[in-house]
PDB file of C-alpha atoms in Angstrom:
ATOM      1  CA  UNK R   1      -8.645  -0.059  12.825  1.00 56.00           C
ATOM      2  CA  UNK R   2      -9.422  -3.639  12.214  1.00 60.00           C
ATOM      3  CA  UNK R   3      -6.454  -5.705  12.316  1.00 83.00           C
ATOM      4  CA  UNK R   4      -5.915  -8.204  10.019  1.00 91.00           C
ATOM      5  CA  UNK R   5      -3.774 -11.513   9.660  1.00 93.00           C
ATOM      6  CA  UNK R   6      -2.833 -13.448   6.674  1.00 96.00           C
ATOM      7  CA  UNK R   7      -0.618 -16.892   6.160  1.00 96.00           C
ATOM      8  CA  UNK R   8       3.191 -15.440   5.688  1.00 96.00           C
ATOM      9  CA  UNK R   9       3.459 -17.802   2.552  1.00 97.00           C
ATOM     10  CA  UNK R  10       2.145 -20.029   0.374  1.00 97.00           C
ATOM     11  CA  UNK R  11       3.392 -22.106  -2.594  1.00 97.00           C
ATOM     12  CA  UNK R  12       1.559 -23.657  -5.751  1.00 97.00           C
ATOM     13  CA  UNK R  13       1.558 -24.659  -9.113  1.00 97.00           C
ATOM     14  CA  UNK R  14       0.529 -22.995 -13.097  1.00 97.00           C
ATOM     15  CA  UNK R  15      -3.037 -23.695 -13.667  1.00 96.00           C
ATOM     16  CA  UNK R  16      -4.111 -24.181 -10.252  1.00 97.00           C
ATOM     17  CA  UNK R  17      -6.640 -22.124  -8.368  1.00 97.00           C
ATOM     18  CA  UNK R  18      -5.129 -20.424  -5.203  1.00 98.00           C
ATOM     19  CA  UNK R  19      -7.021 -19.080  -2.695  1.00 98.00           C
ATOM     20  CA  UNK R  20      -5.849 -16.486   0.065  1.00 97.00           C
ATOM     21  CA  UNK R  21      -7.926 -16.069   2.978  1.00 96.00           C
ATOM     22  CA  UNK R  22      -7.735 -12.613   5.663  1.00 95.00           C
ATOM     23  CA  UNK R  23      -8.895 -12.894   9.007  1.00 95.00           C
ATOM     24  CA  UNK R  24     -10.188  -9.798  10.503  1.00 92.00           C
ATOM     25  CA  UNK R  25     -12.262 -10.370  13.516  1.00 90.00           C
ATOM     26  CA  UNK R  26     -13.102  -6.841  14.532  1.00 88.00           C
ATOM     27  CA  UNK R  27     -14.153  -5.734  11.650  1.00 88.00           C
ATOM     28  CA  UNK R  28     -16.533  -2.847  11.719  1.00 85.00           C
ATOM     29  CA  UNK R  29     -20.010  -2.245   9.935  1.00 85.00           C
ATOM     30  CA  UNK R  30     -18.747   0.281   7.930  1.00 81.00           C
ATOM     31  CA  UNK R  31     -15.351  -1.177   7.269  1.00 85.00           C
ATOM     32  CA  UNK R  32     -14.496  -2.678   3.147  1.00 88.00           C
ATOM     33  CA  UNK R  33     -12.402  -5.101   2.408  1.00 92.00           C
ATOM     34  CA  UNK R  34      -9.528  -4.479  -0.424  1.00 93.00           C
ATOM     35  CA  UNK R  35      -6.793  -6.560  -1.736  1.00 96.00           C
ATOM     36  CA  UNK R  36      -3.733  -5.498  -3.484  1.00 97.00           C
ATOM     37  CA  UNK R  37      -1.249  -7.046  -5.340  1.00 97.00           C
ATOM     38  CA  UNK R  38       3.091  -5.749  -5.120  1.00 97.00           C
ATOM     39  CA  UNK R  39       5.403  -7.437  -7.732  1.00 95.00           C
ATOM     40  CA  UNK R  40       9.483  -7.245  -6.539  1.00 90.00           C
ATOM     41  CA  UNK R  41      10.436  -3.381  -6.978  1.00 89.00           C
ATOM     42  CA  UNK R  42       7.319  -2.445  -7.843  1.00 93.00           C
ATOM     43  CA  UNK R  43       4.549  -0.355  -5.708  1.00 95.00           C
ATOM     44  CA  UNK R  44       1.672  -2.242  -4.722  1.00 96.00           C
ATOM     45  CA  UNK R  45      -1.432  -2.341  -7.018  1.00 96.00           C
ATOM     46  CA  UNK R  46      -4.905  -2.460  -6.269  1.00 95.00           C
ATOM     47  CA  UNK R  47      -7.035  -5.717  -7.683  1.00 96.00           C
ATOM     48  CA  UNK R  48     -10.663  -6.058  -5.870  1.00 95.00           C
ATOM     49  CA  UNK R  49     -12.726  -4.568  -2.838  1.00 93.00           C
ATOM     50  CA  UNK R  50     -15.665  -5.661  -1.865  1.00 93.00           C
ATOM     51  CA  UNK R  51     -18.310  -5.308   1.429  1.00 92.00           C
ATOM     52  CA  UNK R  52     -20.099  -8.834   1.586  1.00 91.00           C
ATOM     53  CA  UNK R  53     -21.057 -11.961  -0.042  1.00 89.00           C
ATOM     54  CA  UNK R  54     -19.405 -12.345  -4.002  1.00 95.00           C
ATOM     55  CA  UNK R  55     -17.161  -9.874  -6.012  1.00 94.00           C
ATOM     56  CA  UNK R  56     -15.925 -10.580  -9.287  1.00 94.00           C
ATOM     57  CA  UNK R  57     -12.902  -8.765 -12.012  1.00 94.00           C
ATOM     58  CA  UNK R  58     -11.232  -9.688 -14.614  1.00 92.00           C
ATOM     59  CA  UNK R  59      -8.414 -10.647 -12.314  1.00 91.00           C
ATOM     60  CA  UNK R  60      -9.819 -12.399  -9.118  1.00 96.00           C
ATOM     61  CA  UNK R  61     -13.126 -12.816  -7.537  1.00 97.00           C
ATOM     62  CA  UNK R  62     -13.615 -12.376  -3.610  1.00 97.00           C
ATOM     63  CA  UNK R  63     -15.488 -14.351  -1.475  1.00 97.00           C
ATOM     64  CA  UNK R  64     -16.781 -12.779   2.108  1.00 96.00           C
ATOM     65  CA  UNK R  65     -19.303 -14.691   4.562  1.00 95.00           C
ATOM     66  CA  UNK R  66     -21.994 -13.435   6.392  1.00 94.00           C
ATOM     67  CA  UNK R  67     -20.324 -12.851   9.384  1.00 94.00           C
ATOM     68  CA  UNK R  68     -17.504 -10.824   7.278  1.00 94.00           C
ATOM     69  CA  UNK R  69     -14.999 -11.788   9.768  1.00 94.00           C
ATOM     70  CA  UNK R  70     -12.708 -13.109   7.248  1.00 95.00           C
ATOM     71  CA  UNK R  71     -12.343 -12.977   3.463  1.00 96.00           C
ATOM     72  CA  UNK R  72     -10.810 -14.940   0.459  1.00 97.00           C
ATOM     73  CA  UNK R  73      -8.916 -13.921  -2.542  1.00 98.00           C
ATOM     74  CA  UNK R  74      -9.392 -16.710  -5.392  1.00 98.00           C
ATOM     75  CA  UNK R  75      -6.910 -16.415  -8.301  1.00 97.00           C
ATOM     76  CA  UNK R  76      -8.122 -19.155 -10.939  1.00 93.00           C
ATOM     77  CA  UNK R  77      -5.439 -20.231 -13.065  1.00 93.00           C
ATOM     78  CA  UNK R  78      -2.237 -19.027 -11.782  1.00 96.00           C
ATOM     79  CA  UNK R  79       0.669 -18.138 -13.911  1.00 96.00           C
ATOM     80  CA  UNK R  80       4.046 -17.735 -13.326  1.00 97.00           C
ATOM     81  CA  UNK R  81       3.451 -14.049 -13.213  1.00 96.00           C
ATOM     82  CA  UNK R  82       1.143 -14.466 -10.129  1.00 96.00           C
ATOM     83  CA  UNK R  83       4.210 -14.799  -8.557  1.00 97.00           C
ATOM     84  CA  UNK R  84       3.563 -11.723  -5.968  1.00 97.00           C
ATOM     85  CA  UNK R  85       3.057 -10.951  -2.097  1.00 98.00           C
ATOM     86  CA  UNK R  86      -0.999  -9.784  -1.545  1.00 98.00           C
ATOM     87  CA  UNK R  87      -2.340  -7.559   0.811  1.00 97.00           C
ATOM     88  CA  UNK R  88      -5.310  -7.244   2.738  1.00 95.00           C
ATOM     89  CA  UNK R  89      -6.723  -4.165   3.941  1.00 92.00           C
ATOM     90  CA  UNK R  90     -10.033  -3.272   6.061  1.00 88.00           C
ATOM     91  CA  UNK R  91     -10.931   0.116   6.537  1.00 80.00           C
ATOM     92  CA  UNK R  92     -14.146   2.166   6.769  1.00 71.00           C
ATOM     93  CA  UNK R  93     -14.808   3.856   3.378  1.00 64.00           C
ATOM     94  CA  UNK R  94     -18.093   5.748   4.038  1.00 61.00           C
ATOM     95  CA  UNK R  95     -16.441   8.108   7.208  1.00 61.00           C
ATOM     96  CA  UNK R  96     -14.423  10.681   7.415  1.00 66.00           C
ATOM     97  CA  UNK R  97     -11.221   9.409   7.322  1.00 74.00           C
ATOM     98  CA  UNK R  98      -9.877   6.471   5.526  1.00 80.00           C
ATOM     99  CA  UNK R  99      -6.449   5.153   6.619  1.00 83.00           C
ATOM    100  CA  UNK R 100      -5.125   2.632   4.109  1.00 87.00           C
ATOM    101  CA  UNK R 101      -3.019   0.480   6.453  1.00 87.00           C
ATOM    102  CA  UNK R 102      -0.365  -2.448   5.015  1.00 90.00           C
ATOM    103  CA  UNK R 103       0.342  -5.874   7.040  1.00 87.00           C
ATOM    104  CA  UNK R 104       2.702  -7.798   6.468  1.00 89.00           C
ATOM    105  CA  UNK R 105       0.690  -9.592   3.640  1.00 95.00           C
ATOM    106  CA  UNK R 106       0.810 -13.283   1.610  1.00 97.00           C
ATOM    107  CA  UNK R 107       3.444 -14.040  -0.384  1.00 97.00           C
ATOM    108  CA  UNK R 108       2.593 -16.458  -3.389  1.00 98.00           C
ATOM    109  CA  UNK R 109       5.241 -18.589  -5.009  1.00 97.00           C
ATOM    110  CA  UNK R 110       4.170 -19.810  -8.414  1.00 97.00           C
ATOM    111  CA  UNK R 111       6.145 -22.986  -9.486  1.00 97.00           C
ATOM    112  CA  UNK R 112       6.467 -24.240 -13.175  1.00 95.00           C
TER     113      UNK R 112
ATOM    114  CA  UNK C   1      -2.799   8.611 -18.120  1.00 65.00           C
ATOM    115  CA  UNK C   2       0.180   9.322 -16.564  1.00 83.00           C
ATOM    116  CA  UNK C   3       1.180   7.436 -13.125  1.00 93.00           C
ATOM    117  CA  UNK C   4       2.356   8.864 -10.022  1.00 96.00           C
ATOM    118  CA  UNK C   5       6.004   9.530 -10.590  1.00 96.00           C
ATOM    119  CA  UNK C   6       8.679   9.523  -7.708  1.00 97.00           C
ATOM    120  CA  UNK C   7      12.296  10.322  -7.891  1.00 97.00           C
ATOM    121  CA  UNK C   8      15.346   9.801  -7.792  1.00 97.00           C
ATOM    122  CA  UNK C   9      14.761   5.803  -8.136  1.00 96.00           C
ATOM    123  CA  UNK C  10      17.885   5.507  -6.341  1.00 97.00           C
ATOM    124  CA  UNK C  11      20.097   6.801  -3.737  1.00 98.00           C
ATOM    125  CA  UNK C  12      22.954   5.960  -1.579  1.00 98.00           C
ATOM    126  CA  UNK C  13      24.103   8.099   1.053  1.00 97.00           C
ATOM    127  CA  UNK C  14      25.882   7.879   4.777  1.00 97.00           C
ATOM    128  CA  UNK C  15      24.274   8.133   7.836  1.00 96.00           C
ATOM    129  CA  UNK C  16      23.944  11.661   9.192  1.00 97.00           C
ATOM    130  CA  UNK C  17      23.644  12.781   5.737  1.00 97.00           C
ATOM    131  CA  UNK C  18      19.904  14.269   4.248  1.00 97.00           C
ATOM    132  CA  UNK C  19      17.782  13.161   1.844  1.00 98.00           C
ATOM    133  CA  UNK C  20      14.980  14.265   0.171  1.00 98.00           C
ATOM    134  CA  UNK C  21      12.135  12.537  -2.153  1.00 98.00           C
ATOM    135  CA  UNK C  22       9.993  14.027  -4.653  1.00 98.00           C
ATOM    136  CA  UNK C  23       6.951  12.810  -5.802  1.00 97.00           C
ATOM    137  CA  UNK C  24       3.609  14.086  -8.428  1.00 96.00           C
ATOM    138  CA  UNK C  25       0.514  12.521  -8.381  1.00 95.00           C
ATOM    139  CA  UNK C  26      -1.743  11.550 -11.019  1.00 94.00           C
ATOM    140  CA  UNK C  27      -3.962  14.359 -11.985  1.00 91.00           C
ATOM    141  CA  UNK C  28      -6.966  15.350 -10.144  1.00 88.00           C
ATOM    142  CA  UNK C  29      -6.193  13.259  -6.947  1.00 91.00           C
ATOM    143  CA  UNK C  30      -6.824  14.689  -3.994  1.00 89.00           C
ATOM    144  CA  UNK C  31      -4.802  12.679  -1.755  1.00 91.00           C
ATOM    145  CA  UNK C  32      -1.450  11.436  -1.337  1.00 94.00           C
ATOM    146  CA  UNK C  33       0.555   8.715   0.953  1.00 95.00           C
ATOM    147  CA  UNK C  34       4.080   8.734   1.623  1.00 97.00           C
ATOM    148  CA  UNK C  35       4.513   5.127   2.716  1.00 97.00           C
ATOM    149  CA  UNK C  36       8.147   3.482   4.536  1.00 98.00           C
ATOM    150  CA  UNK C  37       8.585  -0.047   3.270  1.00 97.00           C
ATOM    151  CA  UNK C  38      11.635  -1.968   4.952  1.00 96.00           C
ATOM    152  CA  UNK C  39      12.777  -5.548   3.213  1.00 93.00           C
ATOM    153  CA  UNK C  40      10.172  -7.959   3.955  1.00 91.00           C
ATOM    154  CA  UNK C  41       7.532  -6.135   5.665  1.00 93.00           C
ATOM    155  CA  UNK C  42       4.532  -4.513   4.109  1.00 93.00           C
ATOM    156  CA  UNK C  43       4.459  -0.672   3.440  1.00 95.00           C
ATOM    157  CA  UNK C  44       3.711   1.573   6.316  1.00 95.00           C
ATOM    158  CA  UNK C  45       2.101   4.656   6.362  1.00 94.00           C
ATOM    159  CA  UNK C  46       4.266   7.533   7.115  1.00 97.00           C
ATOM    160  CA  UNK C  47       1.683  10.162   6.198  1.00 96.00           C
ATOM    161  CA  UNK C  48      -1.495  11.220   4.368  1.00 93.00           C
ATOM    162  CA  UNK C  49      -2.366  14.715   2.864  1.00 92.00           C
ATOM    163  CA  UNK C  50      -5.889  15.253   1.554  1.00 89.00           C
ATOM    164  CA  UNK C  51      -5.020  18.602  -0.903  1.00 86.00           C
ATOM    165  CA  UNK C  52      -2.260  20.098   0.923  1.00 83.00           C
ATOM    166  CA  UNK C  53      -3.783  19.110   4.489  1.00 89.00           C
ATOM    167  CA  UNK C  54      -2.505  16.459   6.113  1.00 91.00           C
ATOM    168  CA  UNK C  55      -4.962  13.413   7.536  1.00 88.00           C
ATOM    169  CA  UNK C  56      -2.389  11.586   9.560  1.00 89.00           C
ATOM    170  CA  UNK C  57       1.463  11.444  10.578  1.00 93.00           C
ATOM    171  CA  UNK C  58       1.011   9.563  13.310  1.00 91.00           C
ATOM    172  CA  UNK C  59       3.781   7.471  12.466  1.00 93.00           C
ATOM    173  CA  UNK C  60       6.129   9.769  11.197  1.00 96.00           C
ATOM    174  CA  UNK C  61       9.242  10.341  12.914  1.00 95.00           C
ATOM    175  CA  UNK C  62       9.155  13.613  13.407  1.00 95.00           C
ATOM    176  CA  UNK C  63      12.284  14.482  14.932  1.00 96.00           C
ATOM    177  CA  UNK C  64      14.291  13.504  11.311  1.00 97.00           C
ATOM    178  CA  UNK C  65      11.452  13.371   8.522  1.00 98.00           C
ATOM    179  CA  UNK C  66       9.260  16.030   7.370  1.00 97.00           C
ATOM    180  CA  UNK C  67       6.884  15.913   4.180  1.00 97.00           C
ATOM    181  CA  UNK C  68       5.185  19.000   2.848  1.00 95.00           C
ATOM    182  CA  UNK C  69       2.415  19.436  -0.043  1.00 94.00           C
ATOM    183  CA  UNK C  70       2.661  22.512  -2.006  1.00 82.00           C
ATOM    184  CA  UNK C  71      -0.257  23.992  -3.364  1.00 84.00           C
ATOM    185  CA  UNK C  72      -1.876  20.994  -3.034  1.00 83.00           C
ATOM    186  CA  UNK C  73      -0.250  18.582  -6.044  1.00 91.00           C
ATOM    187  CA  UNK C  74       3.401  17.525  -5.618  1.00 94.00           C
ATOM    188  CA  UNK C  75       5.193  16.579  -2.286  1.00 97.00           C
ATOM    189  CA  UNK C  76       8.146  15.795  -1.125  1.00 97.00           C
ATOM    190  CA  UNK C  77       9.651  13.974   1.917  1.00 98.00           C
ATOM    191  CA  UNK C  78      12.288  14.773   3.474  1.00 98.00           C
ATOM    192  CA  UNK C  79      14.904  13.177   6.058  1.00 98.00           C
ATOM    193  CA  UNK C  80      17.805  14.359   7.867  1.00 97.00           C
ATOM    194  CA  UNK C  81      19.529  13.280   9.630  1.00 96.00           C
ATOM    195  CA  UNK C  82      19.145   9.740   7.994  1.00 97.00           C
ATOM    196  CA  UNK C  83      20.008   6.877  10.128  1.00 97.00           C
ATOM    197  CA  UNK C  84      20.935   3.455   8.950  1.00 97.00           C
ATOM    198  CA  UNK C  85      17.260   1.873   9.820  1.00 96.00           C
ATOM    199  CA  UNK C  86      16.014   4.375   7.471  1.00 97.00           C
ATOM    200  CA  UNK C  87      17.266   2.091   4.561  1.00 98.00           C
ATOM    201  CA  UNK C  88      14.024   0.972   2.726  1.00 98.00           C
ATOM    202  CA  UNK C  89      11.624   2.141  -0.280  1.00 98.00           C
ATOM    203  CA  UNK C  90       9.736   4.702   0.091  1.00 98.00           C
ATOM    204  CA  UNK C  91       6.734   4.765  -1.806  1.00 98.00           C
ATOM    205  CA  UNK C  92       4.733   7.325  -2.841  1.00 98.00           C
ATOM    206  CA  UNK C  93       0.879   6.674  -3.801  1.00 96.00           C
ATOM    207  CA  UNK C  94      -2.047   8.806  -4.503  1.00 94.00           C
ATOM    208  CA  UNK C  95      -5.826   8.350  -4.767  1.00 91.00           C
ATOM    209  CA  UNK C  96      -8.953  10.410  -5.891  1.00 85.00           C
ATOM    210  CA  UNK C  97     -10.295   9.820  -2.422  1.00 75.00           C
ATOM    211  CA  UNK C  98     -11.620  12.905  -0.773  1.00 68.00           C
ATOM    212  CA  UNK C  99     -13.356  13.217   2.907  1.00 64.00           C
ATOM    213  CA  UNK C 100     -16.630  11.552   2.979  1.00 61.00           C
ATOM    214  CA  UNK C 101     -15.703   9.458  -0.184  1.00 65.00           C
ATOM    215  CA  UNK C 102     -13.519   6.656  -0.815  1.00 75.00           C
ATOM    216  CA  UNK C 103     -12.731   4.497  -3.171  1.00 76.00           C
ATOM    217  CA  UNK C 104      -9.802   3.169  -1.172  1.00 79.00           C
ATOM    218  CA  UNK C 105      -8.502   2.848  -4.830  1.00 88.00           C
ATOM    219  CA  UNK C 106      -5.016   3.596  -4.027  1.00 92.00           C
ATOM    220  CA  UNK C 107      -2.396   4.514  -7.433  1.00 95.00           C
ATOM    221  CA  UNK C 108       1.460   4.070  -6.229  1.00 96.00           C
ATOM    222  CA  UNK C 109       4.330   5.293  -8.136  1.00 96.00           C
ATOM    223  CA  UNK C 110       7.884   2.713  -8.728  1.00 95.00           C
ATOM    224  CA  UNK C 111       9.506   4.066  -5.207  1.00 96.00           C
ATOM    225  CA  UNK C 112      12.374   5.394  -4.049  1.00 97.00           C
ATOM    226  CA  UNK C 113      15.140   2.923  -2.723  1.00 97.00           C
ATOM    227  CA  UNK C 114      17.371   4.773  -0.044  1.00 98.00           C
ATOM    228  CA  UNK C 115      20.429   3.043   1.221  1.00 98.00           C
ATOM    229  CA  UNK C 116      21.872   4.507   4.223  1.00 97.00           C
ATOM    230  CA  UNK C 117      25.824   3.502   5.120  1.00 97.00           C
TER     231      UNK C 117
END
């Protein structure tokens, strides 16, 4: 599995754009890339998943280079509500088994 | 459409004592995750069923939790004897996913806080 590593925290402010990058060196050919997104007392909730280059949702967009050894979440316009810790994941959708596997993630502190 | 639900929300007990978790997918998915999440660290995967198989438990302490799958739909996890480290949320999640195709679209349900004296 390809390990992944992502800043513990960060902090910033409504309206801002925050971006969120994943490092995961050993990523394999086969392996996507999925974010998700766990409120306090809530279960974590899927937001965007992508393979290369530019993804786009209503919530986020995702930005992965060439290389695909890293990635980067962009939230444009954050709200207090964005207040949440985010998870990457890398896994290889296309085999036979897919192991959804957790780190430790980001979490984002929203200030007024 | 109904979510995955998971109960009880809540439960206290002492250590030594069992416990057992219940939780029903959303209809039609074909796989379900039983995930351990401790204070401050991310969930972690205590096992995977695909229909009532299971994909992985290679991190499930087998010696005090079990987890079973029942025609394929509901499951529930059990431990006993609890210890105190086995205070956490335990999270439930389930996905249409099936061998050979994934989403990696993962549903979870609002997780069951155990708090082991």
């Amino acid at each position: 599995l390809a390990k992944t590593t992502q800043p513990i925290s960060m902090d910033s402010y409504e309206g801002q754009e925050v971006n969120i990058t994943c490092s995961h060196n050993n990523i394999a050919t086969n392996d996507y890339i999925t974010w998700y997104q766990q409120f306090p007392s809530q279960g974590p909730r899927f937001i965007i998943q992508g393979y290369k280059t530019k993804v786009t949702n209503e919530v986020a967009s995702l930005f992965i280079p060439a290389d695909r050894k890293s990635s980067t979440l962009s939230l444009p316009r954050v709200s207090l509500s964005d207040t949440a810790v985010y998870y990457c994941l890398v896994g290889d959708t296309t085999g036979g088994s897919y192991i959804p596997t957790f780190g430790r993630g980001t979490s984002l502190i929203v200030h007024p | 459409e109904a979510g995955v639900a998971q109960s009880p929300r809540y439960k206290i007990i002492e250590k030594r004592q069992s416990v057992a978790f219940w939780c029903n997918p959303i209809s039609g998915h074909a796989t379900l995750y039983w995930y351990q999440q401790i204070l401050g660290q991310g969930p972690k995967l205590l096992i995977q069923f695909q229909n009532n198989g299971v994909v992985d438990d290679s991190q499930l302490p087998k010696d005090r939790f079990s987890a079973e799958r029942l025609k394929g739909v509901d499951s529930t996890l059990k431990i006993q004897p609890a210890k105190l480290e086995d205070s956490a949320v335990y999270l439930c999640a389930s996905s249409l996913d099936e061998e050979g195709w994934w989403t990696g679209e993962l549903f979870f349900g609002e997780g069951s806080r155990l708090t082991v004296l």
